[in-house]
């Protein structure tokens, strides 16, 4: 298929773009490089640097079979301090993309949604039917886009799939996580192991979890990419399907740090700090729907594998 990958110079976008190219698709990446890296665009993809809302109408006029929409602002803390950046950058831009798709008859969309659309869950594992009550602006903007996609699917026949990611980690060869502002646990721990950060603060040790630290569902970025390829081939005209992507297994922050110590051989000094605002105690996906409807089965569910791949990538960039 001829595909437009928005945000394809970012972490998840670059891994997916690489896999799409490898699977034989004709890929154009559009990215404004505010957080992405030009050298993360896989060879074999055409790269257009620019503002998505500005370039999408011209690009899509060329006739595309589908769009994979990764481009987004994704820092939870920043979204609370500067909501306009998120409502404009995520929601407004996505609406402009949807309109450009409609205008030019682009039939399919795979959208990067997030577990943050659910907020604090009443029940874990979290099903796709769980209430959506985001606790931060980032999650609220992603949920708003999901709602818009549902309306466009109903009204205009768009074939869409939203994938709600839980905690993405790991790397795929030269494609991995390298944010200038890093807030995620595994890359931060690996920075300590690399010696570029002194110590780790573990936010909260008094949660109602087995060891008192938060529990998260880590999914390998390559398994995530495979889900996008499957989603693309399972879109149905006029339908908006929504799937959680996680492994169904949770690891505590303490277990993550222990695994990073084992993988890196570094002591990784860590201290407990107060809870981080808005952090739910436990976020674990039910991925049964993705398994059943998309035939998706994550294969790299072992935390040791996920951290080892991230560590190899981190060292290769040093
Ligand atoms: N976390 C931590 N120290 C850090 C960064 C994160 O203890 O320096 C914790 C965070 O409070 C949460 C877990 O690690 O309990 C996962 O956070 P992350 O930001 O990686 O992903 P999130 O679950 O918020 O999407």
GROMACS .gro file of C-alpha atoms and ligand atoms in nm:
model
  343
    1UNK     CA    1   0.000   0.000   0.000
    2UNK     CA    2   0.099   0.361  -0.045
    3UNK     CA    3   0.110   0.497   0.310
    4UNK     CA    4   0.165   0.828   0.485
    5UNK     CA    5   0.332   0.794   0.825
    6UNK     CA    6   0.299   1.109   1.034
    7UNK     CA    7   0.560   1.143   1.308
    8UNK     CA    8   0.772   0.876   1.142
    9UNK     CA    9   1.095   1.032   1.272
   10UNK     CA   10   0.988   0.971   1.632
   11UNK     CA   11   1.028   0.664   1.851
   12UNK     CA   12   0.724   0.450   1.772
   13UNK     CA   13   0.672   0.609   1.430
   14UNK     CA   14   1.024   0.525   1.311
   15UNK     CA   15   1.000   0.161   1.421
   16UNK     CA   16   0.663   0.126   1.246
   17UNK     CA   17   0.790   0.303   0.933
   18UNK     CA   18   1.088   0.066   0.923
   19UNK     CA   19   0.864  -0.240   0.952
   20UNK     CA   20   0.624  -0.105   0.687
   21UNK     CA   21   0.913  -0.053   0.444
   22UNK     CA   22   1.041  -0.403   0.521
   23UNK     CA   23   0.693  -0.543   0.456
   24UNK     CA   24   0.703  -0.391   0.106
   25UNK     CA   25   0.482  -0.085   0.150
   26UNK     CA   26   0.555   0.247  -0.019
   27UNK     CA   27   0.611   0.482   0.275
   28UNK     CA   28   0.620   0.859   0.297
   29UNK     CA   29   0.716   1.002   0.637
   30UNK     CA   30   0.610   1.351   0.736
   31UNK     CA   31   0.762   1.499   1.050
   32UNK     CA   32   0.840   1.852   1.167
   33UNK     CA   33   1.141   1.725   1.367
   34UNK     CA   34   1.041   1.915   1.682
   35UNK     CA   35   1.096   1.593   1.877
   36UNK     CA   36   1.189   1.349   1.600
   37UNK     CA   37   1.524   1.289   1.432
   38UNK     CA   38   1.582   1.294   1.056
   39UNK     CA   39   1.824   1.001   1.082
   40UNK     CA   40   1.548   0.790   1.239
   41UNK     CA   41   1.353   0.791   0.913
   42UNK     CA   42   1.423   0.449   0.765
   43UNK     CA   43   1.608   0.424   0.437
   44UNK     CA   44   1.355   0.335   0.171
   45UNK     CA   45   1.097   0.583   0.299
   46UNK     CA   46   1.046   0.924   0.138
   47UNK     CA   47   1.091   1.198   0.396
   48UNK     CA   48   0.899   1.526   0.394
   49UNK     CA   49   1.000   1.768   0.667
   50UNK     CA   50   0.721   2.005   0.756
   51UNK     CA   51   0.416   2.096   0.956
   52UNK     CA   52   0.158   1.820   0.917
   53UNK     CA   53  -0.147   2.043   0.884
   54UNK     CA   54   0.028   2.245   0.615
   55UNK     CA   55   0.168   1.963   0.405
   56UNK     CA   56  -0.100   1.692   0.446
   57UNK     CA   57  -0.346   1.835   0.189
   58UNK     CA   58  -0.079   1.860  -0.082
   59UNK     CA   59   0.069   1.520  -0.003
   60UNK     CA   60  -0.264   1.337   0.015
   61UNK     CA   61  -0.373   1.486  -0.318
   62UNK     CA   62  -0.124   1.239  -0.464
   63UNK     CA   63  -0.352   0.949  -0.370
   64UNK     CA   64  -0.267   0.739  -0.063
   65UNK     CA   65  -0.415   0.408   0.055
   66UNK     CA   66  -0.383   0.500   0.419
   67UNK     CA   67  -0.236   0.711   0.697
   68UNK     CA   68  -0.065   0.596   1.016
   69UNK     CA   69  -0.089   0.893   1.248
   70UNK     CA   70   0.182   0.903   1.516
   71UNK     CA   71   0.268   1.274   1.517
   72UNK     CA   72   0.173   1.419   1.856
   73UNK     CA   73   0.282   1.607   2.162
   74UNK     CA   74   0.316   1.343   2.432
   75UNK     CA   75   0.457   1.483   2.756
   76UNK     CA   76   0.199   1.445   3.032
   77UNK     CA   77   0.349   1.711   3.262
   78UNK     CA   78   0.385   1.965   2.983
   79UNK     CA   79   0.026   1.900   2.875
   80UNK     CA   80  -0.093   2.019   3.218
   81UNK     CA   81   0.119   2.335   3.207
   82UNK     CA   82   0.063   2.428   2.843
   83UNK     CA   83  -0.273   2.281   2.738
   84UNK     CA   84  -0.299   2.499   2.427
   85UNK     CA   85   0.006   2.328   2.283
   86UNK     CA   86  -0.178   1.995   2.317
   87UNK     CA   87  -0.526   2.100   2.205
   88UNK     CA   88  -0.375   2.273   1.902
   89UNK     CA   89  -0.087   2.037   1.832
   90UNK     CA   90  -0.284   1.716   1.883
   91UNK     CA   91  -0.655   1.784   1.829
   92UNK     CA   92  -0.656   2.070   1.579
   93UNK     CA   93  -0.381   1.915   1.368
   94UNK     CA   94  -0.557   1.577   1.367
   95UNK     CA   95  -0.884   1.739   1.256
   96UNK     CA   96  -0.699   1.907   0.972
   97UNK     CA   97  -0.548   1.572   0.879
   98UNK     CA   98  -0.891   1.404   0.887
   99UNK     CA   99  -1.032   1.677   0.662
  100UNK     CA  100  -0.746   1.643   0.416
  101UNK     CA  101  -0.805   1.266   0.411
  102UNK     CA  102  -1.174   1.319   0.345
  103UNK     CA  103  -1.110   1.573   0.073
  104UNK     CA  104  -0.875   1.342  -0.111
  105UNK     CA  105  -1.057   1.016  -0.041
  106UNK     CA  106  -0.784   0.852   0.169
  107UNK     CA  107  -0.968   0.542   0.287
  108UNK     CA  108  -0.779   0.414   0.598
  109UNK     CA  109  -0.638   0.546   0.923
  110UNK     CA  110  -0.442   0.381   1.203
  111UNK     CA  111  -0.416   0.616   1.500
  112UNK     CA  112  -0.179   0.614   1.800
  113UNK     CA  113  -0.409   0.641   2.097
  114UNK     CA  114  -0.310   0.573   2.455
  115UNK     CA  115  -0.398   0.407   2.784
  116UNK     CA  116  -0.405   0.763   2.922
  117UNK     CA  117  -0.756   0.792   2.770
  118UNK     CA  118  -0.882   0.568   3.054
  119UNK     CA  119  -0.735   0.752   3.353
  120UNK     CA  120  -0.764   0.578   3.691
  121UNK     CA  121  -0.924   0.239   3.617
  122UNK     CA  122  -1.200   0.080   3.826
  123UNK     CA  123  -1.083  -0.262   3.713
  124UNK     CA  124  -0.764  -0.416   3.582
  125UNK     CA  125  -0.691  -0.558   3.332
  126UNK     CA  126  -0.845  -0.266   3.144
  127UNK     CA  127  -1.093  -0.352   2.872
  128UNK     CA  128  -1.172  -0.127   2.575
  129UNK     CA  129  -1.521  -0.084   2.724
  130UNK     CA  130  -1.380   0.072   3.043
  131UNK     CA  131  -1.489   0.430   3.120
  132UNK     CA  132  -1.268   0.695   2.962
  133UNK     CA  133  -1.183   0.955   3.226
  134UNK     CA  134  -0.838   1.092   3.142
  135UNK     CA  135  -0.655   1.249   3.435
  136UNK     CA  136  -0.432   1.469   3.220
  137UNK     CA  137  -0.462   1.696   2.918
  138UNK     CA  138  -0.251   1.466   2.701
  139UNK     CA  139  -0.498   1.179   2.751
  140UNK     CA  140  -0.793   1.415   2.703
  141UNK     CA  141  -0.663   1.533   2.365
  142UNK     CA  142  -0.606   1.175   2.245
  143UNK     CA  143  -0.959   1.083   2.356
  144UNK     CA  144  -1.101   1.384   2.173
  145UNK     CA  145  -0.927   1.267   1.855
  146UNK     CA  146  -1.069   0.918   1.905
  147UNK     CA  147  -1.418   1.071   1.925
  148UNK     CA  148  -1.358   1.271   1.607
  149UNK     CA  149  -1.241   0.957   1.426
  150UNK     CA  150  -1.559   0.773   1.530
  151UNK     CA  151  -1.772   1.053   1.382
  152UNK     CA  152  -1.573   1.064   1.058
  153UNK     CA  153  -1.599   0.687   1.023
  154UNK     CA  154  -1.978   0.700   1.067
  155UNK     CA  155  -2.038   1.005   0.851
  156UNK     CA  156  -1.780   0.962   0.577
  157UNK     CA  157  -1.700   0.590   0.567
  158UNK     CA  158  -1.346   0.622   0.701
  159UNK     CA  159  -1.196   0.283   0.790
  160UNK     CA  160  -1.013   0.345   1.116
  161UNK     CA  161  -0.835   0.166   1.396
  162UNK     CA  162  -0.716   0.335   1.716
  163UNK     CA  163  -0.448   0.152   1.910
  164UNK     CA  164  -0.428   0.238   2.279
  165UNK     CA  165  -0.069   0.183   2.384
  166UNK     CA  166   0.025   0.094   2.738
  167UNK     CA  167   0.397   0.141   2.832
  168UNK     CA  168   0.607   0.115   2.518
  169UNK     CA  169   0.973   0.024   2.561
  170UNK     CA  170   1.261  -0.154   2.390
  171UNK     CA  171   1.415  -0.077   2.052
  172UNK     CA  172   1.445  -0.223   1.704
  173UNK     CA  173   1.805  -0.212   1.584
  174UNK     CA  174   1.894   0.153   1.515
  175UNK     CA  175   1.540   0.273   1.601
  176UNK     CA  176   1.476   0.353   1.965
  177UNK     CA  177   1.376   0.607   2.226
  178UNK     CA  178   1.579   0.928   2.235
  179UNK     CA  179   1.377   1.215   2.369
  180UNK     CA  180   1.551   1.540   2.457
  181UNK     CA  181   1.318   1.569   2.755
  182UNK     CA  182   1.297   1.218   2.898
  183UNK     CA  183   1.024   1.135   3.152
  184UNK     CA  184   0.983   0.760   3.103
  185UNK     CA  185   1.110   0.510   3.355
  186UNK     CA  186   1.321   0.268   3.149
  187UNK     CA  187   1.519   0.527   2.948
  188UNK     CA  188   1.579   0.727   3.266
  189UNK     CA  189   1.709   0.421   3.448
  190UNK     CA  190   1.934   0.343   3.152
  191UNK     CA  191   2.069   0.700   3.159
  192UNK     CA  192   2.179   0.630   3.517
  193UNK     CA  193   2.345   0.309   3.399
  194UNK     CA  194   2.520   0.504   3.122
  195UNK     CA  195   2.644   0.762   3.372
  196UNK     CA  196   2.460   1.053   3.208
  197UNK     CA  197   2.224   1.086   3.506
  198UNK     CA  198   2.332   1.052   3.867
  199UNK     CA  199   2.050   0.867   4.034
  200UNK     CA  200   1.693   0.757   3.997
  201UNK     CA  201   1.392   0.878   4.195
  202UNK     CA  202   1.118   0.618   4.223
  203UNK     CA  203   0.794   0.808   4.259
  204UNK     CA  204   0.596   0.657   4.544
  205UNK     CA  205   0.637   0.342   4.753
  206UNK     CA  206   0.299   0.349   4.925
  207UNK     CA  207   0.069   0.241   4.643
  208UNK     CA  208  -0.176  -0.047   4.695
  209UNK     CA  209   0.045  -0.286   4.493
  210UNK     CA  210   0.250  -0.590   4.604
  211UNK     CA  211   0.570  -0.390   4.667
  212UNK     CA  212   0.417  -0.043   4.705
  213UNK     CA  213   0.546   0.091   4.372
  214UNK     CA  214   0.334   0.149   4.062
  215UNK     CA  215   0.267  -0.137   3.825
  216UNK     CA  216   0.276  -0.092   3.447
  217UNK     CA  217   0.227  -0.311   3.140
  218UNK     CA  218   0.540  -0.291   2.920
  219UNK     CA  219   0.510  -0.366   2.554
  220UNK     CA  220   0.803  -0.409   2.319
  221UNK     CA  221   0.803  -0.147   2.043
  222UNK     CA  222   0.848  -0.416   1.777
  223UNK     CA  223   0.538  -0.603   1.897
  224UNK     CA  224   0.360  -0.268   1.886
  225UNK     CA  225   0.473  -0.215   1.527
  226UNK     CA  226   0.341  -0.559   1.429
  227UNK     CA  227   0.002  -0.459   1.569
  228UNK     CA  228  -0.001  -0.157   1.336
  229UNK     CA  229   0.063  -0.377   1.034
  230UNK     CA  230  -0.221  -0.607   1.139
  231UNK     CA  231  -0.451  -0.311   1.210
  232UNK     CA  232  -0.386  -0.176   0.864
  233UNK     CA  233  -0.507  -0.498   0.704
  234UNK     CA  234  -0.813  -0.523   0.930
  235UNK     CA  235  -0.968  -0.181   0.871
  236UNK     CA  236  -1.333  -0.187   0.765
  237UNK     CA  237  -1.506   0.093   0.576
  238UNK     CA  238  -1.726   0.302   0.806
  239UNK     CA  239  -1.595   0.140   1.124
  240UNK     CA  240  -1.377   0.277   1.400
  241UNK     CA  241  -1.220  -0.010   1.591
  242UNK     CA  242  -1.036   0.051   1.917
  243UNK     CA  243  -0.784  -0.193   2.068
  244UNK     CA  244  -0.565  -0.190   2.376
  245UNK     CA  245  -0.205  -0.291   2.319
  246UNK     CA  246  -0.032  -0.437   2.621
  247UNK     CA  247   0.076  -0.781   2.729
  248UNK     CA  248  -0.171  -0.827   3.013
  249UNK     CA  249   0.115  -0.858   3.263
  250UNK     CA  250   0.228  -0.586   3.500
  251UNK     CA  251   0.574  -0.512   3.638
  252UNK     CA  252   0.633  -0.285   3.936
  253UNK     CA  253   0.874   0.007   3.920
  254UNK     CA  254   1.096  -0.184   4.161
  255UNK     CA  255   1.096  -0.489   3.935
  256UNK     CA  256   1.187  -0.267   3.639
  257UNK     CA  257   1.484  -0.121   3.826
  258UNK     CA  258   1.597  -0.470   3.938
  259UNK     CA  259   1.578  -0.594   3.579
  260UNK     CA  260   1.778  -0.293   3.458
  261UNK     CA  261   2.043  -0.370   3.723
  262UNK     CA  262   2.062  -0.730   3.603
  263UNK     CA  263   2.084  -0.631   3.235
  264UNK     CA  264   2.337  -0.349   3.273
  265UNK     CA  265   2.542  -0.478   3.569
  266UNK     CA  266   2.521  -0.123   3.709
  267UNK     CA  267   2.408  -0.072   4.071
  268UNK     CA  268   2.166   0.208   3.964
  269UNK     CA  269   2.134   0.408   4.284
  270UNK     CA  270   1.768   0.482   4.352
  271UNK     CA  271   1.576   0.664   4.620
  272UNK     CA  272   1.206   0.688   4.686
  273UNK     CA  273   1.042   1.022   4.620
  274UNK     CA  274   0.683   1.139   4.667
  275UNK     CA  275   0.418   1.013   4.425
  276UNK     CA  276   0.400   1.184   4.086
  277UNK     CA  277   0.069   1.364   4.038
  278UNK     CA  278  -0.181   1.175   3.825
  279UNK     CA  279  -0.004   0.835   3.836
  280UNK     CA  280  -0.257   0.550   3.869
  281UNK     CA  281  -0.135   0.264   4.093
  282UNK     CA  282  -0.178  -0.009   3.833
  283UNK     CA  283  -0.224   0.005   3.456
  284UNK     CA  284  -0.247  -0.332   3.289
  285UNK     CA  285  -0.419  -0.395   2.956
  286UNK     CA  286  -0.656  -0.661   2.855
  287UNK     CA  287  -0.524  -0.730   2.506
  288UNK     CA  288  -0.779  -1.004   2.434
  289UNK     CA  289  -0.965  -0.798   2.174
  290UNK     CA  290  -0.648  -0.730   1.971
  291UNK     CA  291  -0.564  -1.101   1.988
  292UNK     CA  292  -0.910  -1.208   1.882
  293UNK     CA  293  -0.988  -0.949   1.614
  294UNK     CA  294  -0.643  -0.867   1.477
  295UNK     CA  295  -0.470  -1.197   1.547
  296UNK     CA  296  -0.204  -1.005   1.740
  297UNK     CA  297   0.021  -1.188   1.981
  298UNK     CA  298   0.309  -1.001   2.144
  299UNK     CA  299   0.624  -1.213   2.133
  300UNK     CA  300   0.876  -1.011   2.335
  301UNK     CA  301   0.687  -0.999   2.662
  302UNK     CA  302   0.981  -1.082   2.886
  303UNK     CA  303   1.097  -0.766   3.066
  304UNK     CA  304   1.459  -0.879   3.041
  305UNK     CA  305   1.434  -0.886   2.658
  306UNK     CA  306   1.262  -0.548   2.646
  307UNK     CA  307   1.525  -0.383   2.869
  308UNK     CA  308   1.814  -0.561   2.691
  309UNK     CA  309   1.702  -0.422   2.354
  310UNK     CA  310   1.666  -0.072   2.499
  311UNK     CA  311   2.009  -0.103   2.662
  312UNK     CA  312   2.176  -0.217   2.340
  313UNK     CA  313   2.023   0.080   2.159
  314UNK     CA  314   2.128   0.324   2.435
  315UNK     CA  315   2.487   0.198   2.426
  316UNK     CA  316   2.502   0.208   2.048
  317UNK     CA  317   2.410   0.579   2.056
  318UNK     CA  318   2.671   0.669   2.318
  319LIG     N1  319   0.877   0.676   3.728
  319LIG     C1  320   0.965   0.689   3.834
  319LIG     N2  321   1.076   0.765   3.816
  319LIG     C2  322   1.104   0.830   3.700
  319LIG     C3  323   1.015   0.814   3.591
  319LIG     C4  324   0.901   0.737   3.610
  319LIG     O1  325   0.942   0.633   3.941
  319LIG     O2  326   1.208   0.900   3.694
  319LIG     C5  327   0.756   0.593   3.745
  319LIG     C6  328   0.625   0.668   3.725
  319LIG     O3  329   0.589   0.740   3.841
  319LIG     C7  330   0.530   0.553   3.692
  319LIG     C8  331   0.621   0.453   3.617
  319LIG     O4  332   0.756   0.492   3.648
  319LIG     O5  333   0.487   0.492   3.813
  319LIG     C9  334   0.605   0.460   3.466
  319LIG     O6  335   0.616   0.596   3.427
  319LIG     P1  336   0.641   0.640   3.278
  319LIG     O7  337   0.654   0.789   3.277
  319LIG     O8  338   0.754   0.561   3.222
  319LIG     O9  339   0.511   0.594   3.200
  319LIG     P2  340   0.354   0.624   3.229
  319LIG    O10  341   0.302   0.501   3.296
  319LIG    O11  342   0.344   0.746   3.314
  319LIG    O12  343   0.299   0.642   3.093
   0.00000   0.00000   0.00000
